[in-house]
Coordinates of C-alpha atoms in Angstrom, one line a residue:
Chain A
X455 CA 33.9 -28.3 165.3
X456 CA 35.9 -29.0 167.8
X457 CA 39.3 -30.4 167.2
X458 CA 40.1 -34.0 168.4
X459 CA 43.2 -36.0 168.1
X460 CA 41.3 -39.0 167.9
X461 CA 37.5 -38.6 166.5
X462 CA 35.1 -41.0 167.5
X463 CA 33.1 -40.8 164.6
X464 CA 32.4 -43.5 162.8
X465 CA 33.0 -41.8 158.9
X466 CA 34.0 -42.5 155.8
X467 CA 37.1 -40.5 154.9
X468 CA 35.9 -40.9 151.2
X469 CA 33.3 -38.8 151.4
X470 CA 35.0 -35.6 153.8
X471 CA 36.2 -32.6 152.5
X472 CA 40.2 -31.7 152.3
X473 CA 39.4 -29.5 155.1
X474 CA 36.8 -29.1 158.0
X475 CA 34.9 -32.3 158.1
X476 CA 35.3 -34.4 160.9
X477 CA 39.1 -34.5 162.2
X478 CA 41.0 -37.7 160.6
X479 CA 41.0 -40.3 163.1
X480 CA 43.1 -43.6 161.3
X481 CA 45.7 -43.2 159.0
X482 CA 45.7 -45.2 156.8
X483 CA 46.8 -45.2 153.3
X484 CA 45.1 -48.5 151.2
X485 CA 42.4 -45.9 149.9
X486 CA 42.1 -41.8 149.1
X487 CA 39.6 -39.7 148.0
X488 CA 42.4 -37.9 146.4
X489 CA 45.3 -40.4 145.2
X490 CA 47.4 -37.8 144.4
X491 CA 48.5 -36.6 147.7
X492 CA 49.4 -40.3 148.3
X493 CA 51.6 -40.2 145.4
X494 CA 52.9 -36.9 146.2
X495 CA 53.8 -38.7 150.2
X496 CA 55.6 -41.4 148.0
X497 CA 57.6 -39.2 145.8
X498 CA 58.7 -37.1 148.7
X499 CA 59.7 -40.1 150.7
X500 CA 61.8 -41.4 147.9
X501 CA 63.4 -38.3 147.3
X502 CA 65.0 -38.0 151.0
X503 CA 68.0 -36.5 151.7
X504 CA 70.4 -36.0 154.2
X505 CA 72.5 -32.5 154.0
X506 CA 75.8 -33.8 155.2
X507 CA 75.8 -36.3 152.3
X508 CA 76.5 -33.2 150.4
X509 CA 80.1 -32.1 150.2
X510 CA 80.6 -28.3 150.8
X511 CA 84.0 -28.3 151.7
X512 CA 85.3 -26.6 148.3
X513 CA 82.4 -24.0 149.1
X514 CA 84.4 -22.3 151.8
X515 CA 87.5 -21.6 149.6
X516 CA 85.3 -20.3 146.8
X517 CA 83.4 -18.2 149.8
X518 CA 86.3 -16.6 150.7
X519 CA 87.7 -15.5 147.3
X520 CA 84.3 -13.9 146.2
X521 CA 84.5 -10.0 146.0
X522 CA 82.6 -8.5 149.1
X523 CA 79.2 -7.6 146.7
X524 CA 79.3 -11.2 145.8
X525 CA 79.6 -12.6 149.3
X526 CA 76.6 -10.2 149.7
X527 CA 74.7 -11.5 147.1
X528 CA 75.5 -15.3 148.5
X529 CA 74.5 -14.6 152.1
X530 CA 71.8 -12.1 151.5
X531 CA 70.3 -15.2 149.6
X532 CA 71.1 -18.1 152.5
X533 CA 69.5 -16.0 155.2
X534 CA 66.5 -15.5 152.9
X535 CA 66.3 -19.1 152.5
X536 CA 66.4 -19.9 156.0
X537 CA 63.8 -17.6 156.8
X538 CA 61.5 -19.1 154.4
X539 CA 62.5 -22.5 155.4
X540 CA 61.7 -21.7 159.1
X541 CA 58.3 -20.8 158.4
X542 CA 57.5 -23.9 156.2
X543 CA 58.8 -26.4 158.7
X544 CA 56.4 -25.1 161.1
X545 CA 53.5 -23.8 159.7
X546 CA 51.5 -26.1 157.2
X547 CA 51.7 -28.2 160.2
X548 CA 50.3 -25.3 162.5
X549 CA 47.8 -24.1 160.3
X550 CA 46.7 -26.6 158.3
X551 CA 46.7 -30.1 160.5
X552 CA 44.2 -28.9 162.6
X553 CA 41.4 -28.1 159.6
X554 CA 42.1 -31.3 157.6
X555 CA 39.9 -33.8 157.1
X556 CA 41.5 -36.6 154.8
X557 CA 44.1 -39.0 155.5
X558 CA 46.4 -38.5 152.7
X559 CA 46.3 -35.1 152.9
X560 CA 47.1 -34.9 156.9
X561 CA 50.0 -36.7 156.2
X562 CA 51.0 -35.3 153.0
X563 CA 50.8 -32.3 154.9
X564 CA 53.0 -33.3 157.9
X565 CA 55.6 -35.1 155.1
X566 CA 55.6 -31.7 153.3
X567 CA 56.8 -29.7 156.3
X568 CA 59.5 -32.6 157.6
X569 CA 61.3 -32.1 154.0
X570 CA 61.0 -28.3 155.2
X571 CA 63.2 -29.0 158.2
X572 CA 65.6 -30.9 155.8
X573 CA 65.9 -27.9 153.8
X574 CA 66.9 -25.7 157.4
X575 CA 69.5 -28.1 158.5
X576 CA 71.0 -28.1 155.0
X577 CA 71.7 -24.2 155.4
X578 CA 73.2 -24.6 159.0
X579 CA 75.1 -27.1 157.1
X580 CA 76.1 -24.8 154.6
X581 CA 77.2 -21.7 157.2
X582 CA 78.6 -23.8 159.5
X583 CA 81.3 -24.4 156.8
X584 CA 81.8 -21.3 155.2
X585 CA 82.4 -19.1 158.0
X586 CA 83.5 -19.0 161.3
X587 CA 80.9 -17.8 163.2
X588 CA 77.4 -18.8 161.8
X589 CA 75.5 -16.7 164.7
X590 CA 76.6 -13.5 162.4
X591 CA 73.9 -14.9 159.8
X592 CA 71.4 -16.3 161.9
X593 CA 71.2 -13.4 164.1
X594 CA 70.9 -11.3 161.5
X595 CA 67.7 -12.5 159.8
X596 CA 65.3 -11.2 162.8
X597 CA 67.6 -8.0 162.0
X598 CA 67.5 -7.3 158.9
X599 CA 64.9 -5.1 157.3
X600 CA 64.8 -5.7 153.6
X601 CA 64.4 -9.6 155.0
X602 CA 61.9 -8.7 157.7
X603 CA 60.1 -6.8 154.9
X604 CA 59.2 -10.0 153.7
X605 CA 58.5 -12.2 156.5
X606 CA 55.5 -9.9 157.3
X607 CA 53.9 -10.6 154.1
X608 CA 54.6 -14.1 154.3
X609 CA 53.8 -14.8 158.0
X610 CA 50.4 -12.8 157.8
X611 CA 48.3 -15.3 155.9
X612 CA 49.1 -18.1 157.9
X613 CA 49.5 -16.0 161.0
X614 CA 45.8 -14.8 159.8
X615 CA 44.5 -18.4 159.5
X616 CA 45.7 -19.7 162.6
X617 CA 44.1 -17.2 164.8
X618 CA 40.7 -17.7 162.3
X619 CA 40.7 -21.2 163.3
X620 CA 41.6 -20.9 167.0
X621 CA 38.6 -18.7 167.3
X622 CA 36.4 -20.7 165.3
X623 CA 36.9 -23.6 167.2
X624 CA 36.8 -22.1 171.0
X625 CA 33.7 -20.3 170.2
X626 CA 32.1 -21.2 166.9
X627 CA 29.7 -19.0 164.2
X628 CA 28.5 -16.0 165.3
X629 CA 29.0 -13.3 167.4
X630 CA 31.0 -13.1 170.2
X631 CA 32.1 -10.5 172.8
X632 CA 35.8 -11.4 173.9
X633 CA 37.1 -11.2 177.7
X634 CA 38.9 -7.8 176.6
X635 CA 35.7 -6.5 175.4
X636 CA 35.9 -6.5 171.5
X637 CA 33.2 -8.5 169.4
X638 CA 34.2 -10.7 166.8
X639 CA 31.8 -12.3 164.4
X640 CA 32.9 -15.5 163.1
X641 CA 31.8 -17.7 160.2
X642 CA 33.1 -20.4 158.4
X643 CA 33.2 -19.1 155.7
X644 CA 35.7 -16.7 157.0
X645 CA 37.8 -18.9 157.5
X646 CA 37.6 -20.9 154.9
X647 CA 38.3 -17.5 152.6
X648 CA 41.6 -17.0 154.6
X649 CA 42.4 -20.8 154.1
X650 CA 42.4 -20.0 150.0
X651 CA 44.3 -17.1 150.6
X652 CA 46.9 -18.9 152.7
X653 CA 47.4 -21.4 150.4
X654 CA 48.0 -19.0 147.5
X655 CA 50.3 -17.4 149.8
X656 CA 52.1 -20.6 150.3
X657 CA 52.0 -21.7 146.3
X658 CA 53.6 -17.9 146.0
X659 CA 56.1 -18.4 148.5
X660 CA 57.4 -22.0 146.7
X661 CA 56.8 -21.2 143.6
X662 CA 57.9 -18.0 142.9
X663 CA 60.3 -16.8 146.0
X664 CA 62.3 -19.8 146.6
X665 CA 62.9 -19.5 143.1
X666 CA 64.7 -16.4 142.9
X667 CA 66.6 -17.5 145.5
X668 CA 67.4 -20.7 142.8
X669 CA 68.6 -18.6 140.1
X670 CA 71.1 -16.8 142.3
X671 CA 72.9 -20.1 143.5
X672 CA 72.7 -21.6 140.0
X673 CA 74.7 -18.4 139.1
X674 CA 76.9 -19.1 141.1
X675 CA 77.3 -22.5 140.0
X676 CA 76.9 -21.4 136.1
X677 CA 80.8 -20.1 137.2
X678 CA 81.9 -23.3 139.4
X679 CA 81.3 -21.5 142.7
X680 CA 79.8 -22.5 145.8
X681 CA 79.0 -25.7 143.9
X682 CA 78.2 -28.0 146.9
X683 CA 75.1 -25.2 147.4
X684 CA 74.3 -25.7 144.6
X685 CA 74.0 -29.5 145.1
X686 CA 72.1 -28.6 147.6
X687 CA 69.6 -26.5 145.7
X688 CA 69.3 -28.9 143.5
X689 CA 68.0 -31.1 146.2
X690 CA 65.5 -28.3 148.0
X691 CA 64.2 -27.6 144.3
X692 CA 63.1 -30.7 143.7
X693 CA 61.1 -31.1 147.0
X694 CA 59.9 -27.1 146.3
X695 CA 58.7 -28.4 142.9
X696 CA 56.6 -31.2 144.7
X697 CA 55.3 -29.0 147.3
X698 CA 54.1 -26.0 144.3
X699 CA 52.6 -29.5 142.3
X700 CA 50.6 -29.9 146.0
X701 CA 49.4 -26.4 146.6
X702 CA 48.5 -26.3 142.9
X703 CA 46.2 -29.4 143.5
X704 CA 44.6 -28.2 146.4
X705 CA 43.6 -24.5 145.0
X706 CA 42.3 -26.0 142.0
X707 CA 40.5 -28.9 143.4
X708 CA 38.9 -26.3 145.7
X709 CA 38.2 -24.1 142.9
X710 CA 36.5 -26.7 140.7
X711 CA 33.8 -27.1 144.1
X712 CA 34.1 -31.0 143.5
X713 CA 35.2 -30.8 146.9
X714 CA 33.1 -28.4 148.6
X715 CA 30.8 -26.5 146.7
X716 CA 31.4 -23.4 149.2
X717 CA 35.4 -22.9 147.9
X718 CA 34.1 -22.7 144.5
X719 CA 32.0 -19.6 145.5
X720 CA 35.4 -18.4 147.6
X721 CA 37.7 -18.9 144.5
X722 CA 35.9 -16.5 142.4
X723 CA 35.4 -13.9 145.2
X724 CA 38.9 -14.1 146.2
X725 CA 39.9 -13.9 142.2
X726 CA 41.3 -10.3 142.2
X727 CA 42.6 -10.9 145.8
X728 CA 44.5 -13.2 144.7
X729 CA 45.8 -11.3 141.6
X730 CA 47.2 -8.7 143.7
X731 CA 48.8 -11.2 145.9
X732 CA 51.0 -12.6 142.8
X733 CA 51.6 -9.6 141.8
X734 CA 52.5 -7.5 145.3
X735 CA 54.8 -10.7 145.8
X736 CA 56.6 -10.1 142.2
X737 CA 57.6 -6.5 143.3
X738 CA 58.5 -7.4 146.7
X739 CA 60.8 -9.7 144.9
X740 CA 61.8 -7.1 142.6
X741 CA 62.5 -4.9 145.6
X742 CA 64.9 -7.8 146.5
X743 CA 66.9 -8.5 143.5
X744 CA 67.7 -4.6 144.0
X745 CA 69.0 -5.2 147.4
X746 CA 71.0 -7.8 146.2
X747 CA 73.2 -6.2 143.8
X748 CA 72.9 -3.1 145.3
X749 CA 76.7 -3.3 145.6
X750 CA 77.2 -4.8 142.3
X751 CA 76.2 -7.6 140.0
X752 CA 77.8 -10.6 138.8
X753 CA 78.4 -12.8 135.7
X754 CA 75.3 -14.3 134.4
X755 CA 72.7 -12.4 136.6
X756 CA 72.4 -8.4 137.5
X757 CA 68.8 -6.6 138.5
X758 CA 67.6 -6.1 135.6
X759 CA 67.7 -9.8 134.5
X760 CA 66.4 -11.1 138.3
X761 CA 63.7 -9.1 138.0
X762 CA 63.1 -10.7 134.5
X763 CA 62.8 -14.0 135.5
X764 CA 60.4 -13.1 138.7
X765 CA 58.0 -11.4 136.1
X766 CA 58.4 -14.6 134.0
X767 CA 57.8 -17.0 136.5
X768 CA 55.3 -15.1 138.3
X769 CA 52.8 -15.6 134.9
X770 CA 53.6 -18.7 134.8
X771 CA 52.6 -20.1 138.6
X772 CA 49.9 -17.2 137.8
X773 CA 48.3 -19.1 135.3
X774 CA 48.7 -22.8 136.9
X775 CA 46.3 -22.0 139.2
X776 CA 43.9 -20.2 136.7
X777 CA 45.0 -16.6 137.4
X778 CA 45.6 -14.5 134.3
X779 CA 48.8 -13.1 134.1
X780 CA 50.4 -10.7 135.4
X781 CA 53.5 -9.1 133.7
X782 CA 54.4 -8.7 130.1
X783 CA 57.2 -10.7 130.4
X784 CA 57.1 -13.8 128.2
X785 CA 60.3 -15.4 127.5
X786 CA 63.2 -16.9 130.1
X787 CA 65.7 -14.4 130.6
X788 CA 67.9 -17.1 132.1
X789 CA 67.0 -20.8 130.3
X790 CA 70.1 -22.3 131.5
X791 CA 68.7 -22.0 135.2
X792 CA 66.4 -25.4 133.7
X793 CA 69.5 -27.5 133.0
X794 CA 69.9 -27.1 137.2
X795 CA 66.3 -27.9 137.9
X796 CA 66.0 -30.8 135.7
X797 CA 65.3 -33.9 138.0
X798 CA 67.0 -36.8 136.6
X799 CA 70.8 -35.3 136.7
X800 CA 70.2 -34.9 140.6
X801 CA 73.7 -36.4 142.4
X802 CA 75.6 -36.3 145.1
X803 CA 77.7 -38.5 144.5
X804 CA 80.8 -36.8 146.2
X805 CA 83.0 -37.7 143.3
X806 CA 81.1 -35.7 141.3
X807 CA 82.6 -32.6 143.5
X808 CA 85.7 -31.5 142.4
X809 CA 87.8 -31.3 145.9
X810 CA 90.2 -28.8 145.7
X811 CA 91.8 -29.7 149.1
X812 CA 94.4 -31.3 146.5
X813 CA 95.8 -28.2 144.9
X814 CA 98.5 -26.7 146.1
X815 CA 98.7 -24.3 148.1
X816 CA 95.4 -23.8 148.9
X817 CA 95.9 -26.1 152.0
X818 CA 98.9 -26.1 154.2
X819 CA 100.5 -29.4 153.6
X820 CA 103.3 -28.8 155.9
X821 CA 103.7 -31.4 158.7
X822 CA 106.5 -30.4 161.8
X823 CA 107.5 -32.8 163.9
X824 CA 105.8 -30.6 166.8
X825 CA 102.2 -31.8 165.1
X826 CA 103.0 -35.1 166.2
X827 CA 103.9 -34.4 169.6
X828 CA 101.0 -35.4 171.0
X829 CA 101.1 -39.3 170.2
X830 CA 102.8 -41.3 172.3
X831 CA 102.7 -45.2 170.9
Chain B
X891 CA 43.3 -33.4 109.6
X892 CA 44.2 -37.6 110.1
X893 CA 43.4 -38.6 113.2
X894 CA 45.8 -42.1 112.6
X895 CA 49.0 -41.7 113.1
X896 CA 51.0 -41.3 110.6
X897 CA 52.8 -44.9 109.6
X898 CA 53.2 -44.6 113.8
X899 CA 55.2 -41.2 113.0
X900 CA 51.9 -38.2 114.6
X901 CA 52.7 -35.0 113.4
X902 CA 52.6 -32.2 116.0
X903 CA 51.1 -29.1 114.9
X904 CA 51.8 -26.0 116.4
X905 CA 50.1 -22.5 116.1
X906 CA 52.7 -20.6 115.1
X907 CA 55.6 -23.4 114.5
X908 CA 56.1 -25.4 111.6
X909 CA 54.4 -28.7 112.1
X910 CA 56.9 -31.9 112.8
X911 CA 56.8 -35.1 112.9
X912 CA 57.4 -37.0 116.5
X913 CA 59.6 -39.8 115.8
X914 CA 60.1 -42.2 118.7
X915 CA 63.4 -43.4 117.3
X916 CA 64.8 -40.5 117.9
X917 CA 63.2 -38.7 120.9
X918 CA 62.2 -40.3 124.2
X919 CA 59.2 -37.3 124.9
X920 CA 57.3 -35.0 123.3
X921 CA 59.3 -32.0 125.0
X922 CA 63.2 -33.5 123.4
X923 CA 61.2 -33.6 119.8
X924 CA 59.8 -29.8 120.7
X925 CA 63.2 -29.0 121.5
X926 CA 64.8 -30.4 118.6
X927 CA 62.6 -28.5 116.5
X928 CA 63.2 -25.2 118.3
X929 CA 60.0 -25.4 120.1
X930 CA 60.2 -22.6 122.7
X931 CA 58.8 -24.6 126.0
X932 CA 59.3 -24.2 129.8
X933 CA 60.5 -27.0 131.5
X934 CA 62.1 -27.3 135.1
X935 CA 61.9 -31.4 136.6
X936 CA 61.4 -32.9 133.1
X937 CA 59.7 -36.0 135.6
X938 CA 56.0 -35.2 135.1
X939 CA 56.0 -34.0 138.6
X940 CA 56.3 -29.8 138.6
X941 CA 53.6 -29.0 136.0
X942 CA 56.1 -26.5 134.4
X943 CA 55.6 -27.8 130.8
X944 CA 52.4 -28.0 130.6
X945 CA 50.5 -27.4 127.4
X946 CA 47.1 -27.1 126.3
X947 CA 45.7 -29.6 123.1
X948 CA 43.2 -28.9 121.2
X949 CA 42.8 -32.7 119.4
X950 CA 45.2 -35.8 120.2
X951 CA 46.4 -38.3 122.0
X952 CA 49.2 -38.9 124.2
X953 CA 51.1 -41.7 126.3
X954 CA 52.6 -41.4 129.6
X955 CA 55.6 -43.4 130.2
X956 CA 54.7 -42.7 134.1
X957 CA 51.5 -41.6 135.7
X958 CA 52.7 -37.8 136.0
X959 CA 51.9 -36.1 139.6
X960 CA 51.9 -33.0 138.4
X961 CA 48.3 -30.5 138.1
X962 CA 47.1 -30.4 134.7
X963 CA 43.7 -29.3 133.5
X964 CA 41.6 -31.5 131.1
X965 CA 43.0 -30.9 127.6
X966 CA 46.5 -30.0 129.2
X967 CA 49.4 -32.6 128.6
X968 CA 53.0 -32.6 130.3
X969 CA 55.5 -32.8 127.0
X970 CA 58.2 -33.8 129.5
X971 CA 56.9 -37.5 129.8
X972 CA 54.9 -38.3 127.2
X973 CA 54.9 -39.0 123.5
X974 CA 51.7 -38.5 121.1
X975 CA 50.0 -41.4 119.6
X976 CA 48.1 -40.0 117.5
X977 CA 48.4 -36.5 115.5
X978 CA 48.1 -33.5 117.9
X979 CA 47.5 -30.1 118.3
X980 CA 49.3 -28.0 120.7
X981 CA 48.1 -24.2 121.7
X982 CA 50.8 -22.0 122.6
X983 CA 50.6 -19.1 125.3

């Protein structure tokens, strides 16, 4: 079906699928087939955010004092995060806005992805104060292989999907031979198949990756370092925990074939697929906590306890979306990482941040009569 | 088993755990009276919105506080923002 950014049709959004019925033409919001990406729309509007309310200025003195494995450990972490944050600011909206065919879920979609970019400028935010030049970081994440490593298995799915999709809708079911001369056959149910996968891919990524990216700033934090990141984390983990709650609904709404019948069918043959993708994730992320302290650990988290908690929370996001699970692993390593995810104690409230701009000697609170030179009254 | 609740105190019964009381005086969900009885439970937003919490019954009744946005499977109940009404059984992994 051809997309439209406006269709014509005169349907009732009640009765289309999530995805690939006829394209949403008005937005409107007084009645959904499924209330709960309204409510999700809602809750992620309320919890907006603006980086800068964040005070980070203690963060750079802490930075600067870590030992050099720890100022690995904290950057290593950041640059992940910003690669992961790139992709999601971009591609549910890519990948997933031209297939839908709901209201609530278009826009939950396109809300989902704006927090995204929130989440990207709070780590320029973050960079920007603790070191002089934040191009060394940035530039580095389309450099660094253990990082790359993962971008390629993250990318793929949705990489996968949109190219499903742009076939699908320049040249429909069947098959095709393509101006270089390949064939392609193409169904819908192809694509449909790779739109299960990506969205396991994506409940992986939120649900399971950005979290061991969590534990490591709460660890931090657990010490009272780098506390205005982890104010910050605080903030992106309660939007990552809205966004998992979405993904969740949408696999197992498709899965239940209340929605279309055909997912249900795609669930179950995409079962062990999806297994494997949980569980190729968990090592990759194992792989990771090894790069991480490869130079060293640090109170409160080392390897061996990272790679813990990823087999912990891998069963249980494995088993939210009906996957048996995956690891042996049954208890939390680290249970004091809840205390920082908990939602109510969320502030910002730059009080709260102890500013150390007061203690002396840290700053240089000598004034010559040279530094007023300049004013002239 | 009663299905009433006991003089508006449910017991929660727990494969596994010894059974408790929820009182409502003292605990403002299911998951701070789990807790308080040494209930091992996963919990991250403790808002009914991440689905972290939740548990499977096999009989009961709960109350939300807040219509909870989080995915949860018939029988499944988020402990983080609800309190039982009635006497319930809860299934542990």
């Amino acid at each position: 079906m051809k997309y439209t950014t406006f269709s014509r049709e005169q349907n009732d959004a009640l009765k289309e699928p999530m995805f690939f019925g006829n394209p949403v033409n008005v937005s409107r919001y007084d009645q959904q087939k499924y209330p709960i990406f309204e409510q999700l729309i809602e809750k992620q509007l309320s919890f907006f955010w603006r980086p800068e309310e964040v005070d980070v200025s203690k963060d750079r003195i802490d930075y600067q004092a870590l030992p050099a494995h720890e100022q690995h450990i904290f950057i290593s972490n950041l640059k992940y995060q910003t690669l992961l944050d790139s992709i999601q600011g971009r591609s549910p909206n890519v990948a997933l806005l031209p297939l839908v065919s709901i209201p609530e879920l278009e826009t939950w979609i396109e809300t989902w992805a704006f927090s995204e970019t929130i989440h990207s400028r709070s780590y320029t935010h973050i960079i920007r104060n603790i070191v002089k030049d934040p191009a060394t970081i940035f530039d580095d994440i389309v450099l660094n292989d253990e990082i790359l490593k993962r971008a390629e298995d993250i990318s793929r799915y949705y990489d996968d999907l949109i190219e499903a999709t742009r076939q699908y809708q320049e040249y429909g079911e069947g098959q095709h031979t393509l101006p270089s001369g390949d064939t392609i056959n193409i169904s819908l149910r192809s694509v449909k198949r790779k739109l299960y996968m990506c969205l396991m891919s994506v409940n992986v990524l939120e649900a399971i990756r950005f979290y061991v990216s969590f534990a490591c700033s709460f660890a931090f934090a657990e010490r009272e370092l780098m506390e205005g990141n982890a104010k910050i984390i605080r903030l992106i983990a309660r939007d990552e925990a809205l966004h998992l709650t979405s993904t969740q609904h949408m696999l197992n709404i498709m899965a239940s074939g209340e929605d279309d019948p055909e997912m249900a069918e795609i669930a179950i043959e995409c079962h062990a697929e999806a297994t494997e993708l949980f569980r190729f994730a968990a090592e990759q992320e194992k792989d990771w906590a090894r790069y991480l302290f490869k130079d060293g650990s640090m109170i409160g988290l080392n390897e061996t306890i990272l790679c813990q908690y990823v087999e912990y929370i891998t069963n249980v996001r494995m088993q939210a979306v009906g996957l048996p699970k995956a690891f042996e692993t049954s208890e939390n390593p680290i249970p004091w990482i809840n205390t920082w995810l908990a939602s109510d104690s969320v502030q910002v409230a730059p009080q709260e941040v102890e500013v150390s701009s007061y203690l002396v000697g840290q700053i240089d609170n000598s004034v010559d009569v040279d530094d007023l030179s300049e004013f002239s009254l | 088993m009663t299905d009433k609740a006991d003089g508006k105190r449910p017991w929660v019964f727990i494969q596994g755990q010894q059974a408790f009381q929820f009182d409502s005086q003292q605990h403002d969900s299911l998951l701070e009276a789990m807790e308080a009885h040494k209930v091992p439970v996963h919990y991250e937003c403790r808002s009914g919105y991440c689905g972290a919490c939740r548990t499977m019954t096999l009989d009961g009744q709960v109350e939300y506080q807040h219509q909870p946005i989080a995915f949860i499977r018939k029988g499944e109940i988020l402990p983080c923002c609800c309190t039982p009404t009635t006497d319930i059984t809860l299934v542990r992994d």
